[in-house]
Amino acid sequence: MSTKQEQQEARTTVEEVAPGALRMQLPIAIPGLRHVNMYCFPDARGATVIDPGLPDDASWAAVKQRLREADLEVRHVHTVLVTHSHPDHFGGAARFRAEAGARVIAHETFSVFGEHLHLAEPEVSVENLEPRAVVPRSAEELAAAPSGMHIPWGGDGPATGDRDRKQWERIRSSARTGLTPPVTHVVRHGDMVQLGGRPFRVVHSPGHTGDHICFYDPEAGTLLAGDHVLPSITPHISGLNSLSDPLQAFFDSLDRIVELGVLQRCLPAHGDVFDDVPGRIEAIKRHHRERLNKLVEISRKLGPATVTDYSHALFSERAWGIMAESETYAHLEHLRLLGRAESQRRDDGQLLYVS
Ligand SMILES: [Zn+2]
Ligand SMILES: [Zn+2]
């Protein structure tokens, strides 16, 4: 079986992959992914980094080694940008904040397990290119925040075995023990940020998560894509976020990228740099259209069935679990909102879908 680009081990070399952009690959070990690309933009004051890996020691050791390759140290990093609220992207942010006093910037809706940010100055003008400051939440507020997550398709958590349940509990408890990154400033769609002295436009791109952002350099045609557009896998579309139709949001956000203008080069968060951005976007949309049609076919065989049943018919057994169910739910909801499926809640709380 061939290994996907996203599953290759992190390279130790640092490479300039677009004007001003150094790629630094960090090791991560989560299902289907073996590295994350941290991009570094040196400037006269030091450097900005984007998506600094998992919060573990292996990622952090690699961060320091890669910076040294570029004659930089942790203390030189004045700004950390985070494309979205997944730990392989925001993990190193807390250490850059603690060790270098770096600003940590994310989208204004950035939220880890429902913990939203507080804005200090929500109406700062865009012209000054300064992201808005955030007031950190107090310990009392965090303690009062609702714990756990509602499973909209029924039940009160993963219902597919102990392995999932343990993973779920671990995620829930880690969210309460400091995994949440210390975001100090937020941005909105259309804002500009300076990366290595070059102006990049913030592009809100909900779908993979509600708070996902990309960064676009109109002069060079460079797109920092995060997990929105990946070279050889399709990003996970979760039904467990605040979006009412995550798949439609994802399609709209893909169109938003094509409409940006000249796209010379895509710098994804996983896998290699690539150039044919519109071609890759079309392939990702095609994949999801095929999945939607497959679900309609499955419905013909199963009749009214639960999200778990659909996910078992759609995914191979080794992928079964909360991620597969969440993505299946997002697709079924999209069909329902298009009028191509109907849902009904059973007495035990489980949603039944039929096309
Ligand atoms: Zn992600
Ligand atoms: Zn990722």
mmCIF file of C-alpha atoms and ligand atoms in Angstrom:
data_model
loop_
_atom_site.group_PDB
_atom_site.id
_atom_site.type_symbol
_atom_site.label_atom_id
_atom_site.label_comp_id
_atom_site.label_asym_id
_atom_site.label_seq_id
_atom_site.Cartn_x
_atom_site.Cartn_y
_atom_site.Cartn_z
ATOM 1 C CA MET A 1 0.000 0.000 0.000
ATOM 2 C CA SER A 2 1.426 3.364 -0.931
ATOM 3 C CA THR A 3 1.971 5.916 1.822
ATOM 4 C CA LYS A 4 0.111 9.192 1.420
ATOM 5 C CA GLN A 5 2.222 12.366 1.566
ATOM 6 C CA GLU A 6 0.528 13.335 4.820
ATOM 7 C CA GLN A 7 1.711 10.046 6.400
ATOM 8 C CA GLN A 8 5.415 10.513 5.658
ATOM 9 C CA GLU A 9 7.849 11.148 8.516
ATOM 10 C CA ALA A 10 8.800 14.770 9.234
ATOM 11 C CA ARG A 11 11.793 15.997 7.225
ATOM 12 C CA THR A 12 14.527 17.613 9.320
ATOM 13 C CA THR A 13 15.588 20.061 6.609
ATOM 14 C CA VAL A 14 14.203 23.592 6.312
ATOM 15 C CA GLU A 15 13.212 24.809 2.867
ATOM 16 C CA GLU A 16 11.992 28.109 1.379
ATOM 17 C CA VAL A 17 8.770 27.035 -0.356
ATOM 18 C CA ALA A 18 7.290 30.436 -1.313
ATOM 19 C CA PRO A 19 8.492 34.054 -1.094
ATOM 20 C CA GLY A 20 9.490 34.620 2.547
ATOM 21 C CA ALA A 21 8.095 31.250 3.741
ATOM 22 C CA LEU A 22 10.261 28.586 5.375
ATOM 23 C CA ARG A 23 8.727 25.144 5.793
ATOM 24 C CA MET A 24 9.609 23.332 9.018
ATOM 25 C CA GLN A 25 8.100 19.865 9.397
ATOM 26 C CA LEU A 26 7.293 18.689 12.927
ATOM 27 C CA PRO A 27 6.657 15.081 13.947
ATOM 28 C CA ILE A 28 3.149 14.195 15.115
ATOM 29 C CA ALA A 29 1.568 10.799 15.652
ATOM 30 C CA ILE A 30 -2.170 10.903 15.172
ATOM 31 C CA PRO A 31 -4.174 8.528 12.954
ATOM 32 C CA GLY A 32 -3.352 9.171 9.278
ATOM 33 C CA LEU A 33 -0.828 11.948 9.972
ATOM 34 C CA ARG A 34 2.912 11.771 10.743
ATOM 35 C CA HIS A 35 3.934 15.417 10.423
ATOM 36 C CA VAL A 36 2.549 18.935 10.446
ATOM 37 C CA ASN A 37 4.079 21.787 8.433
ATOM 38 C CA MET A 38 4.943 24.777 10.563
ATOM 39 C CA TYR A 39 5.665 27.752 8.279
ATOM 40 C CA CYS A 40 8.079 30.402 9.492
ATOM 41 C CA PHE A 41 8.349 33.974 8.162
ATOM 42 C CA PRO A 42 11.502 35.753 9.408
ATOM 43 C CA ASP A 43 11.398 39.557 9.470
ATOM 44 C CA ALA A 44 13.428 42.488 10.824
ATOM 45 C CA ARG A 45 12.046 41.973 14.376
ATOM 46 C CA GLY A 46 12.367 38.170 14.524
ATOM 47 C CA ALA A 47 9.813 35.767 13.071
ATOM 48 C CA THR A 48 6.179 34.693 12.840
ATOM 49 C CA VAL A 49 5.297 30.992 12.846
ATOM 50 C CA ILE A 50 2.072 29.325 11.749
ATOM 51 C CA ASP A 51 0.676 26.110 13.309
ATOM 52 C CA PRO A 52 3.469 25.103 15.735
ATOM 53 C CA GLY A 53 2.621 21.407 16.190
ATOM 54 C CA LEU A 54 1.350 19.285 19.077
ATOM 55 C CA PRO A 55 1.860 20.315 22.718
ATOM 56 C CA ASP A 56 4.312 17.431 23.327
ATOM 57 C CA ASP A 57 8.082 17.366 23.888
ATOM 58 C CA ALA A 58 8.919 15.691 20.558
ATOM 59 C CA SER A 59 7.200 18.475 18.580
ATOM 60 C CA TRP A 60 8.857 21.142 20.720
ATOM 61 C CA ALA A 61 12.353 19.644 20.321
ATOM 62 C CA ALA A 62 11.796 19.669 16.551
ATOM 63 C CA VAL A 63 10.575 23.298 16.688
ATOM 64 C CA LYS A 64 13.851 24.342 18.327
ATOM 65 C CA GLN A 65 16.020 22.301 15.950
ATOM 66 C CA ARG A 66 14.250 23.654 12.831
ATOM 67 C CA LEU A 67 14.484 27.276 14.058
ATOM 68 C CA ARG A 68 18.240 26.790 14.639
ATOM 69 C CA GLU A 69 18.558 25.611 11.021
ATOM 70 C CA ALA A 70 17.248 29.063 10.044
ATOM 71 C CA ASP A 71 19.542 30.872 12.554
ATOM 72 C CA LEU A 72 16.568 31.581 14.815
ATOM 73 C CA GLU A 73 15.711 30.775 18.421
ATOM 74 C CA VAL A 74 12.437 30.485 20.284
ATOM 75 C CA ARG A 75 12.911 33.975 21.791
ATOM 76 C CA HIS A 76 12.909 35.502 18.263
ATOM 77 C CA VAL A 77 9.324 34.400 17.583
ATOM 78 C CA HIS A 78 7.079 37.405 18.283
ATOM 79 C CA THR A 79 3.862 36.077 16.720
ATOM 80 C CA VAL A 80 2.154 32.693 16.422
ATOM 81 C CA LEU A 81 -0.754 32.237 13.988
ATOM 82 C CA VAL A 82 -3.108 29.305 14.465
ATOM 83 C CA THR A 83 -5.249 28.240 11.493
ATOM 84 C CA HIS A 84 -7.827 26.314 13.564
ATOM 85 C CA SER A 85 -8.670 24.691 16.878
ATOM 86 C CA HIS A 86 -6.962 21.302 16.469
ATOM 87 C CA PRO A 87 -4.097 20.378 18.823
ATOM 88 C CA ASP A 88 -1.635 19.471 16.031
ATOM 89 C CA HIS A 89 -1.914 23.137 14.953
ATOM 90 C CA PHE A 90 -2.070 25.104 18.216
ATOM 91 C CA GLY A 91 -0.006 22.806 20.466
ATOM 92 C CA GLY A 92 3.247 24.793 20.589
ATOM 93 C CA ALA A 93 1.482 28.169 20.971
ATOM 94 C CA ALA A 94 1.444 28.065 24.791
ATOM 95 C CA ARG A 95 5.221 27.464 24.927
ATOM 96 C CA PHE A 96 5.947 30.332 22.519
ATOM 97 C CA ARG A 97 3.712 32.523 24.685
ATOM 98 C CA ALA A 98 5.455 31.424 27.906
ATOM 99 C CA GLU A 99 9.060 31.404 26.650
ATOM 100 C CA ALA A 100 9.090 34.256 24.123
ATOM 101 C CA GLY A 101 6.052 36.346 25.136
ATOM 102 C CA ALA A 102 4.713 35.813 21.596
ATOM 103 C CA ARG A 103 1.283 37.094 20.545
ATOM 104 C CA VAL A 104 -1.038 34.227 19.661
ATOM 105 C CA ILE A 105 -3.529 35.014 16.880
ATOM 106 C CA ALA A 106 -6.571 33.001 15.756
ATOM 107 C CA HIS A 107 -10.029 33.621 14.252
ATOM 108 C CA GLU A 108 -12.535 35.472 16.434
ATOM 109 C CA THR A 109 -14.717 32.334 16.708
ATOM 110 C CA PHE A 110 -11.750 30.190 17.837
ATOM 111 C CA SER A 111 -13.000 27.742 20.409
ATOM 112 C CA VAL A 112 -11.624 24.541 21.887
ATOM 113 C CA PHE A 113 -14.437 22.299 23.149
ATOM 114 C CA GLY A 114 -16.873 25.164 23.356
ATOM 115 C CA GLU A 115 -14.587 27.561 25.234
ATOM 116 C CA HIS A 116 -14.901 30.842 23.371
ATOM 117 C CA LEU A 117 -12.699 33.895 23.592
ATOM 118 C CA HIS A 118 -13.468 37.293 25.042
ATOM 119 C CA LEU A 119 -12.708 40.307 22.886
ATOM 120 C CA ALA A 120 -11.319 43.393 24.568
ATOM 121 C CA GLU A 121 -11.752 45.735 21.610
ATOM 122 C CA PRO A 122 -14.111 44.209 19.087
ATOM 123 C CA GLU A 123 -14.078 47.238 16.770
ATOM 124 C CA VAL A 124 -10.480 47.955 15.852
ATOM 125 C CA SER A 125 -10.026 49.336 12.354
ATOM 126 C CA VAL A 126 -8.638 46.963 9.774
ATOM 127 C CA GLU A 127 -6.358 49.604 8.269
ATOM 128 C CA ASN A 128 -3.820 49.538 11.076
ATOM 129 C CA LEU A 129 -3.240 45.796 10.469
ATOM 130 C CA GLU A 130 -3.423 45.165 14.200
ATOM 131 C CA PRO A 131 -5.380 42.118 15.314
ATOM 132 C CA ARG A 132 -7.858 42.676 18.150
ATOM 133 C CA ALA A 133 -6.799 41.986 21.733
ATOM 134 C CA VAL A 134 -8.450 39.260 23.808
ATOM 135 C CA VAL A 135 -9.161 39.182 27.553
ATOM 136 C CA PRO A 136 -8.303 35.738 28.924
ATOM 137 C CA ARG A 137 -11.170 33.980 30.699
ATOM 138 C CA SER A 138 -10.912 33.634 34.440
ATOM 139 C CA ALA A 139 -10.522 30.282 36.200
ATOM 140 C CA GLU A 140 -14.093 30.657 37.554
ATOM 141 C CA GLU A 141 -15.520 31.193 34.087
ATOM 142 C CA LEU A 142 -13.669 28.176 32.738
ATOM 143 C CA ALA A 143 -14.902 26.032 35.627
ATOM 144 C CA ALA A 144 -18.477 27.178 34.968
ATOM 145 C CA ALA A 145 -18.292 26.352 31.240
ATOM 146 C CA PRO A 146 -20.377 23.318 30.314
ATOM 147 C CA SER A 147 -18.347 20.116 30.212
ATOM 148 C CA GLY A 148 -18.720 17.341 27.708
ATOM 149 C CA MET A 149 -20.232 17.475 24.290
ATOM 150 C CA HIS A 150 -23.732 16.888 23.043
ATOM 151 C CA ILE A 151 -23.988 14.182 20.366
ATOM 152 C CA PRO A 152 -26.676 15.541 18.040
ATOM 153 C CA TRP A 153 -27.444 12.195 16.324
ATOM 154 C CA GLY A 154 -28.320 10.529 19.645
ATOM 155 C CA GLY A 155 -26.789 9.053 22.770
ATOM 156 C CA ASP A 156 -24.464 10.868 25.158
ATOM 157 C CA GLY A 157 -21.067 9.983 23.748
ATOM 158 C CA PRO A 158 -19.381 7.443 21.529
ATOM 159 C CA ALA A 159 -21.468 4.293 21.601
ATOM 160 C CA THR A 160 -19.093 2.099 19.699
ATOM 161 C CA GLY A 161 -16.907 0.530 22.340
ATOM 162 C CA ASP A 162 -14.479 1.183 25.142
ATOM 163 C CA ARG A 163 -11.589 2.410 23.006
ATOM 164 C CA ASP A 164 -13.651 5.351 21.778
ATOM 165 C CA ARG A 165 -15.049 6.088 25.204
ATOM 166 C CA LYS A 166 -11.558 6.272 26.735
ATOM 167 C CA GLN A 167 -10.320 8.519 23.924
ATOM 168 C CA TRP A 168 -13.349 10.740 24.427
ATOM 169 C CA GLU A 169 -12.761 11.065 28.171
ATOM 170 C CA ARG A 170 -9.114 11.904 27.555
ATOM 171 C CA ILE A 171 -10.033 14.681 25.130
ATOM 172 C CA ARG A 172 -12.581 16.074 27.572
ATOM 173 C CA SER A 173 -10.194 16.137 30.500
ATOM 174 C CA SER A 174 -7.258 17.518 28.504
ATOM 175 C CA ALA A 175 -9.458 20.431 27.429
ATOM 176 C CA ARG A 176 -9.816 21.365 31.117
ATOM 177 C CA THR A 177 -6.121 21.048 31.987
ATOM 178 C CA GLY A 178 -4.417 23.725 29.979
ATOM 179 C CA LEU A 179 -4.550 22.375 26.448
ATOM 180 C CA THR A 180 -6.528 25.446 25.411
ATOM 181 C CA PRO A 181 -4.021 27.792 23.753
ATOM 182 C CA PRO A 182 -3.574 31.316 25.147
ATOM 183 C CA VAL A 183 -4.996 33.303 22.220
ATOM 184 C CA THR A 184 -4.107 36.961 22.783
ATOM 185 C CA HIS A 185 -5.445 38.519 19.554
ATOM 186 C CA VAL A 186 -8.112 37.623 17.016
ATOM 187 C CA VAL A 187 -8.740 38.331 13.331
ATOM 188 C CA ARG A 188 -11.770 38.338 11.025
ATOM 189 C CA HIS A 189 -12.344 37.580 7.356
ATOM 190 C CA GLY A 190 -10.713 40.268 5.226
ATOM 191 C CA ASP A 191 -8.242 41.476 7.873
ATOM 192 C CA MET A 192 -4.613 41.842 6.838
ATOM 193 C CA VAL A 193 -1.616 40.446 8.735
ATOM 194 C CA GLN A 194 2.076 40.987 8.040
ATOM 195 C CA LEU A 195 4.132 37.840 7.499
ATOM 196 C CA GLY A 196 7.816 38.411 6.887
ATOM 197 C CA GLY A 197 6.969 41.978 5.846
ATOM 198 C CA ARG A 198 4.439 40.805 3.243
ATOM 199 C CA PRO A 199 0.717 41.604 3.610
ATOM 200 C CA PHE A 200 -1.488 38.476 3.775
ATOM 201 C CA ARG A 201 -5.300 38.553 3.739
ATOM 202 C CA VAL A 202 -7.197 36.497 6.331
ATOM 203 C CA VAL A 203 -9.707 34.162 4.640
ATOM 204 C CA HIS A 204 -12.316 32.659 6.969
ATOM 205 C CA SER A 205 -12.824 29.106 5.673
ATOM 206 C CA PRO A 206 -15.322 27.217 7.876
ATOM 207 C CA GLY A 207 -15.949 23.526 7.164
ATOM 208 C CA HIS A 208 -13.175 21.378 8.632
ATOM 209 C CA THR A 209 -13.829 23.458 11.769
ATOM 210 C CA GLY A 210 -16.004 26.550 12.170
ATOM 211 C CA ASP A 211 -13.010 28.687 13.128
ATOM 212 C CA HIS A 212 -10.655 27.725 10.283
ATOM 213 C CA ILE A 213 -8.706 30.504 8.550
ATOM 214 C CA CYS A 214 -6.335 30.574 5.576
ATOM 215 C CA PHE A 215 -3.871 33.345 4.684
ATOM 216 C CA TYR A 216 -3.460 34.692 1.142
ATOM 217 C CA ASP A 217 -0.594 36.711 -0.301
ATOM 218 C CA PRO A 218 -2.188 38.424 -3.350
ATOM 219 C CA GLU A 219 1.141 39.609 -4.741
ATOM 220 C CA ALA A 220 2.855 36.224 -4.857
ATOM 221 C CA GLY A 221 -0.374 34.170 -5.152
ATOM 222 C CA THR A 222 0.586 32.107 -2.099
ATOM 223 C CA LEU A 223 -2.119 30.384 -0.028
ATOM 224 C CA LEU A 224 -1.395 29.163 3.507
ATOM 225 C CA ALA A 225 -4.170 26.584 3.527
ATOM 226 C CA GLY A 226 -4.023 24.945 6.985
ATOM 227 C CA ASP A 227 -6.194 21.813 6.761
ATOM 228 C CA HIS A 228 -8.698 23.414 4.355
ATOM 229 C CA VAL A 229 -7.025 22.125 1.168
ATOM 230 C CA LEU A 230 -4.663 19.147 1.545
ATOM 231 C CA PRO A 231 -2.721 17.540 -1.329
ATOM 232 C CA SER A 232 -3.741 13.881 -1.141
ATOM 233 C CA ILE A 233 -6.278 13.386 1.648
ATOM 234 C CA THR A 234 -9.594 15.177 2.187
ATOM 235 C CA PRO A 235 -9.934 17.071 5.468
ATOM 236 C CA HIS A 236 -12.285 15.564 8.058
ATOM 237 C CA ILE A 237 -15.668 17.318 7.973
ATOM 238 C CA SER A 238 -17.101 17.098 11.466
ATOM 239 C CA GLY A 239 -20.778 17.207 12.345
ATOM 240 C CA LEU A 240 -19.713 18.128 15.879
ATOM 241 C CA ASN A 241 -19.240 21.847 15.486
ATOM 242 C CA SER A 242 -21.394 24.948 15.637
ATOM 243 C CA LEU A 243 -22.153 24.997 11.884
ATOM 244 C CA SER A 244 -25.676 23.951 10.853
ATOM 245 C CA ASP A 245 -24.463 22.485 7.534
ATOM 246 C CA PRO A 246 -20.672 21.959 7.792
ATOM 247 C CA LEU A 247 -20.426 20.335 4.359
ATOM 248 C CA GLN A 248 -22.167 23.268 2.618
ATOM 249 C CA ALA A 249 -19.939 25.650 4.588
ATOM 250 C CA PHE A 250 -16.915 23.673 3.405
ATOM 251 C CA PHE A 251 -18.037 23.821 -0.261
ATOM 252 C CA ASP A 252 -18.634 27.586 0.053
ATOM 253 C CA SER A 253 -15.212 28.049 1.653
ATOM 254 C CA LEU A 254 -13.558 26.096 -1.175
ATOM 255 C CA ASP A 255 -15.272 28.417 -3.698
ATOM 256 C CA ARG A 256 -14.071 31.372 -1.649
ATOM 257 C CA ILE A 257 -10.468 30.230 -2.260
ATOM 258 C CA VAL A 258 -10.936 29.900 -6.025
ATOM 259 C CA GLU A 259 -12.445 33.411 -6.083
ATOM 260 C CA LEU A 260 -9.436 34.973 -4.343
ATOM 261 C CA GLY A 261 -7.606 35.584 -7.595
ATOM 262 C CA VAL A 262 -4.238 34.348 -8.759
ATOM 263 C CA LEU A 263 -3.220 31.148 -6.943
ATOM 264 C CA GLN A 264 0.348 30.190 -7.695
ATOM 265 C CA ARG A 265 1.119 27.900 -4.825
ATOM 266 C CA CYS A 266 -0.575 26.173 -1.907
ATOM 267 C CA LEU A 267 1.251 25.640 1.397
ATOM 268 C CA PRO A 268 -0.817 22.997 3.217
ATOM 269 C CA ALA A 269 -0.479 22.046 6.891
ATOM 270 C CA HIS A 270 0.176 18.404 5.984
ATOM 271 C CA GLY A 271 1.907 16.979 2.880
ATOM 272 C CA ASP A 272 3.857 18.712 0.127
ATOM 273 C CA VAL A 273 3.493 22.136 -1.441
ATOM 274 C CA PHE A 274 1.506 22.051 -4.726
ATOM 275 C CA ASP A 275 0.546 24.446 -7.507
ATOM 276 C CA ASP A 276 -2.770 23.406 -9.108
ATOM 277 C CA VAL A 277 -5.039 24.706 -6.353
ATOM 278 C CA PRO A 278 -8.321 24.895 -8.372
ATOM 279 C CA GLY A 279 -7.724 21.342 -9.681
ATOM 280 C CA ARG A 280 -7.234 19.999 -6.164
ATOM 281 C CA ILE A 281 -10.328 21.844 -4.906
ATOM 282 C CA GLU A 282 -12.429 20.310 -7.710
ATOM 283 C CA ALA A 283 -11.160 16.813 -6.796
ATOM 284 C CA ILE A 284 -12.086 17.326 -3.123
ATOM 285 C CA LYS A 285 -15.606 18.469 -4.069
ATOM 286 C CA ARG A 286 -15.986 15.463 -6.368
ATOM 287 C CA HIS A 287 -15.021 13.131 -3.503
ATOM 288 C CA HIS A 288 -17.795 14.537 -1.296
ATOM 289 C CA ARG A 289 -20.402 14.402 -4.086
ATOM 290 C CA GLU A 290 -19.536 10.704 -4.516
ATOM 291 C CA ARG A 291 -19.942 10.117 -0.774
ATOM 292 C CA LEU A 292 -23.361 11.811 -0.821
ATOM 293 C CA ASN A 293 -24.514 9.587 -3.685
ATOM 294 C CA LYS A 294 -23.165 6.534 -1.877
ATOM 295 C CA LEU A 295 -25.261 7.404 1.200
ATOM 296 C CA VAL A 296 -28.398 7.629 -0.956
ATOM 297 C CA GLU A 297 -27.572 4.159 -2.293
ATOM 298 C CA ILE A 298 -27.003 2.816 1.238
ATOM 299 C CA SER A 299 -30.371 4.219 2.300
ATOM 300 C CA ARG A 300 -32.078 2.187 -0.441
ATOM 301 C CA LYS A 301 -30.626 -0.967 1.102
ATOM 302 C CA LEU A 302 -31.031 -0.130 4.814
ATOM 303 C CA GLY A 303 -34.236 1.887 4.909
ATOM 304 C CA PRO A 304 -34.474 4.196 7.969
ATOM 305 C CA ALA A 305 -31.171 3.736 9.832
ATOM 306 C CA THR A 306 -29.001 5.372 12.503
ATOM 307 C CA VAL A 307 -25.877 7.432 11.829
ATOM 308 C CA THR A 308 -23.805 4.561 13.243
ATOM 309 C CA ASP A 309 -25.388 2.130 10.741
ATOM 310 C CA TYR A 310 -24.683 4.481 7.833
ATOM 311 C CA SER A 311 -21.104 5.054 8.984
ATOM 312 C CA HIS A 312 -20.500 1.294 9.132
ATOM 313 C CA ALA A 313 -21.718 0.928 5.557
ATOM 314 C CA LEU A 314 -19.717 3.937 4.351
ATOM 315 C CA PHE A 315 -16.362 3.426 6.113
ATOM 316 C CA SER A 316 -14.082 0.390 6.398
ATOM 317 C CA GLU A 317 -14.133 -1.257 9.827
ATOM 318 C CA ARG A 318 -10.781 0.105 11.024
ATOM 319 C CA ALA A 319 -12.138 3.654 10.622
ATOM 320 C CA TRP A 320 -15.313 3.072 12.670
ATOM 321 C CA GLY A 321 -15.836 5.343 15.655
ATOM 322 C CA ILE A 322 -16.723 8.889 16.574
ATOM 323 C CA MET A 323 -14.805 10.524 13.658
ATOM 324 C CA ALA A 324 -16.518 8.354 11.032
ATOM 325 C CA GLU A 325 -19.928 8.910 12.654
ATOM 326 C CA SER A 326 -19.401 12.634 12.895
ATOM 327 C CA GLU A 327 -18.465 12.900 9.203
ATOM 328 C CA THR A 328 -21.382 10.653 8.184
ATOM 329 C CA TYR A 329 -23.734 12.833 10.210
ATOM 330 C CA ALA A 330 -22.440 15.958 8.423
ATOM 331 C CA HIS A 331 -23.173 14.325 5.042
ATOM 332 C CA LEU A 332 -26.650 13.080 6.075
ATOM 333 C CA GLU A 333 -27.582 16.510 7.413
ATOM 334 C CA HIS A 334 -26.441 18.051 4.122
ATOM 335 C CA LEU A 335 -28.721 15.639 2.220
ATOM 336 C CA ARG A 336 -31.600 16.452 4.585
ATOM 337 C CA LEU A 337 -31.159 20.204 4.156
ATOM 338 C CA LEU A 338 -31.091 19.718 0.369
ATOM 339 C CA GLY A 339 -34.409 17.815 0.626
ATOM 340 C CA ARG A 340 -32.750 14.558 -0.449
ATOM 341 C CA ALA A 341 -33.242 12.818 2.948
ATOM 342 C CA GLU A 342 -35.502 12.936 5.983
ATOM 343 C CA SER A 343 -34.780 12.331 9.639
ATOM 344 C CA GLN A 344 -36.846 11.315 12.626
ATOM 345 C CA ARG A 345 -35.887 10.847 16.271
ATOM 346 C CA ARG A 346 -36.491 7.403 17.770
ATOM 347 C CA ASP A 347 -37.674 6.942 21.389
ATOM 348 C CA ASP A 348 -34.105 6.167 22.525
ATOM 349 C CA GLY A 349 -32.895 9.516 21.178
ATOM 350 C CA GLN A 350 -31.168 8.150 18.058
ATOM 351 C CA LEU A 351 -31.817 9.975 14.781
ATOM 352 C CA LEU A 352 -32.994 7.797 11.893
ATOM 353 C CA TYR A 353 -32.301 8.939 8.340
ATOM 354 C CA VAL A 354 -33.895 7.787 5.112
ATOM 355 C CA SER A 355 -33.339 9.109 1.617
HETATM 356 ZN ZN ZN B 1 -7.473 19.957 11.604
HETATM 357 ZN ZN ZN B 2 -4.227 19.050 10.837
#
